[in-house]
Structures are given as C-alpha cells and as structure tokens.
CSV table of C-alpha atoms in Angstrom, one decimal:
chain,number,residue,atom,x,y,z
E,1,UNK,CA,0.2,-0.2,-0.3
E,2,UNK,CA,3.0,2.1,0.5
E,3,UNK,CA,2.9,4.5,-2.9
E,4,UNK,CA,6.6,5.5,-3.6
E,5,UNK,CA,7.4,8.6,-5.6
E,6,UNK,CA,10.8,8.6,-7.9
E,7,UNK,CA,13.1,11.5,-8.7
E,8,UNK,CA,15.1,11.5,-11.4
E,9,UNK,CA,17.0,12.8,-13.6
E,10,UNK,CA,16.2,12.2,-17.4
E,11,UNK,CA,17.5,10.4,-19.8
E,12,UNK,CA,17.6,6.8,-17.7
E,13,UNK,CA,16.2,3.9,-20.4
E,14,UNK,CA,12.8,2.3,-20.4
E,15,UNK,CA,14.8,-0.9,-19.3
E,16,UNK,CA,16.9,0.9,-16.8
E,17,UNK,CA,13.6,2.5,-14.7
E,18,UNK,CA,12.3,-0.6,-14.3
E,19,UNK,CA,14.8,-2.1,-13.3
E,20,UNK,CA,14.7,0.7,-10.4
E,21,UNK,CA,11.3,0.6,-9.9
E,22,UNK,CA,11.3,-3.7,-10.0
E,23,UNK,CA,14.1,-3.3,-7.7
E,24,UNK,CA,12.5,-0.4,-5.2
E,25,UNK,CA,9.7,-2.9,-5.0
E,26,UNK,CA,11.9,-6.2,-3.8
E,27,UNK,CA,13.2,-3.7,-1.3
E,28,UNK,CA,9.7,-2.3,0.1
E,29,UNK,CA,8.4,-5.8,0.1
E,30,UNK,CA,11.3,-7.2,1.9
E,31,UNK,CA,11.0,-4.4,4.6
E,32,UNK,CA,7.1,-3.7,4.9
E,33,UNK,CA,6.1,-7.9,4.4
E,34,UNK,CA,3.3,-6.8,2.2
E,35,UNK,CA,1.4,-8.3,-0.8
E,36,UNK,CA,3.5,-9.1,-4.0
E,37,UNK,CA,0.6,-6.7,-5.6
E,38,UNK,CA,0.9,-3.9,-3.3
E,39,UNK,CA,2.8,-1.6,-6.4
E,40,UNK,CA,1.8,1.8,-6.7
E,41,UNK,CA,4.9,3.5,-8.2
E,42,UNK,CA,5.1,6.9,-9.9
E,43,UNK,CA,8.2,8.0,-11.9
E,44,UNK,CA,9.0,11.5,-12.3
E,45,UNK,CA,12.0,12.8,-14.8
E,46,UNK,CA,13.6,16.4,-14.6
E,47,UNK,CA,16.3,18.5,-16.3
E,48,UNK,CA,19.7,18.0,-14.1
E,49,UNK,CA,18.9,21.8,-13.0
E,50,UNK,CA,15.8,21.5,-11.6
E,51,UNK,CA,17.0,18.5,-9.0
E,52,UNK,CA,19.3,19.9,-6.7
E,53,UNK,CA,19.9,17.6,-3.4
E,54,UNK,CA,22.9,17.6,-1.8
E,55,UNK,CA,24.3,16.1,1.4
E,56,UNK,CA,23.2,17.9,4.4
E,57,UNK,CA,26.1,18.6,5.7
E,58,UNK,CA,27.4,14.6,5.4
E,59,UNK,CA,30.5,15.3,2.9
E,60,UNK,CA,30.1,13.6,-0.2
E,61,UNK,CA,29.0,14.4,-3.5
E,62,UNK,CA,26.3,13.2,-5.0
E,63,UNK,CA,25.7,12.1,-9.2
E,64,UNK,CA,23.7,12.2,-12.3
E,65,UNK,CA,22.4,8.6,-10.7
E,66,UNK,CA,20.6,10.4,-7.7
E,67,UNK,CA,17.6,8.9,-6.9
E,68,UNK,CA,14.9,10.7,-4.4
E,69,UNK,CA,11.6,8.2,-3.2
E,70,UNK,CA,9.1,10.0,-1.4
E,71,UNK,CA,6.9,7.6,0.5
E,72,UNK,CA,3.7,7.5,1.4
E,73,UNK,CA,3.0,5.2,3.7
E,74,UNK,CA,0.3,3.8,7.0
E,75,UNK,CA,2.9,4.8,10.2
E,76,UNK,CA,5.9,2.4,10.0
E,77,UNK,CA,8.0,1.2,12.8
E,78,UNK,CA,11.2,2.8,12.9
E,79,UNK,CA,12.9,-0.7,12.8
E,80,UNK,CA,10.7,-1.4,9.5
E,81,UNK,CA,12.0,2.0,7.9
E,82,UNK,CA,15.5,1.5,9.0
E,83,UNK,CA,15.7,-2.1,7.2
E,84,UNK,CA,13.7,-0.4,4.3
E,85,UNK,CA,16.2,2.2,3.8
E,86,UNK,CA,18.8,-0.7,3.5
E,87,UNK,CA,17.1,-3.5,1.3
E,88,UNK,CA,16.1,-0.6,-1.4
E,89,UNK,CA,19.7,0.8,-1.5
E,90,UNK,CA,21.3,-3.2,-1.5
E,91,UNK,CA,19.1,-3.8,-5.0
E,92,UNK,CA,19.8,-0.2,-6.3
E,93,UNK,CA,23.4,-0.8,-5.7
E,94,UNK,CA,22.6,-4.5,-6.5
E,95,UNK,CA,20.5,-4.4,-10.2
E,96,UNK,CA,21.1,-0.6,-11.3
E,97,UNK,CA,24.9,0.3,-9.9
E,98,UNK,CA,23.6,3.4,-8.4
E,99,UNK,CA,25.8,4.1,-5.6
E,100,UNK,CA,24.2,4.7,-2.0
E,101,UNK,CA,25.4,7.7,-1.6
E,102,UNK,CA,23.1,8.4,-5.0
E,103,UNK,CA,19.3,7.3,-2.8
E,104,UNK,CA,17.6,9.9,-0.7
E,105,UNK,CA,14.2,8.4,0.6
E,106,UNK,CA,11.8,10.3,3.1
E,107,UNK,CA,8.2,8.8,4.2
E,108,UNK,CA,4.7,10.6,4.7
E,109,UNK,CA,3.1,9.5,7.1
E,110,UNK,CA,-1.2,9.3,7.1
E,111,UNK,CA,-4.1,7.4,8.3
E,112,UNK,CA,-6.7,4.2,7.1
E,113,UNK,CA,-8.9,7.0,7.0
E,114,UNK,CA,-6.2,8.7,3.9
E,115,UNK,CA,-6.9,5.9,1.0
E,116,UNK,CA,-9.0,4.6,-1.2
E,117,UNK,CA,-8.7,2.1,-4.1
E,118,UNK,CA,-11.2,2.9,-5.7
E,119,UNK,CA,-15.2,3.0,-5.9
E,120,UNK,CA,-15.7,5.8,-4.1
E,121,UNK,CA,-14.9,3.8,-0.6
E,122,UNK,CA,-12.2,4.1,2.1
E,123,UNK,CA,-11.5,0.3,2.2
E,124,UNK,CA,-9.2,0.2,5.1
E,125,UNK,CA,-12.0,1.8,7.3
E,126,UNK,CA,-14.5,-0.4,5.3
E,127,UNK,CA,-12.6,-3.7,5.8
E,128,UNK,CA,-12.5,-4.7,2.5
E,129,UNK,CA,-9.0,-5.3,2.6
C-alpha cells in the first residue's frame, strides 16, 4: 500500500527505469512484508538543473544517478523504516549500479482514512482489504 514516487534526472532508458522500480519494490516487500501486488510507483523525470539534492553536511557529492524516493504510507516502525532504507539501497546498488550515496528516501505518514483504492471507498475503514 505504500505509494512510492521517484524523482530522477532524465535520461534513463525504459529498461533502466523498470530495473529501478523492480529493485525498490523488492526492498519494500522485504522491509514491510506487504503483498506482492501492493505496488504503487510513479516516476518523475527532471532536467538536471531542476534537481538540487545535496548532502546535508555529510561531506559527499551526488552524481547524475541521484534518486529521491518519497514514500506515502501508513505508520511503520522505526525498524521497518531502517530496514527499508538498507534493503532499497542494496537492491539499487546490486541491480542498477546506483551508488548508495545517490539514494535519498523520505516518508510521509498518513492513516486508514487517507486511502481510497477505488470505487469511492476507504477500504481500510470498510474492511474490504
């Protein structure tokens, strides 16, 4: 059920984007133990000058491969979030060759009433899920 939005610098091929989305999904499945078809992903591609993602004073430089992942989700434990950060970075490095310094992940938390998967219903509230 998490919604993942990916902001990347334009120029990746369709295959590269598919690998990126698949890798992030595997990491999310492992961290959150949600069903396989709990997959909601959107990619936004930007010219390089539209993405300024610095290091918050940690002393490293990001490359053109930077990926910002914004996750909207129901509440998760700190352990689940830490696992997600680790698993997604591992998957992106192994399957996409993305350096861990080029992955930034941010959470936005919401609740059961904040989701409708269709049909004009809040399925978490109506026990349809």
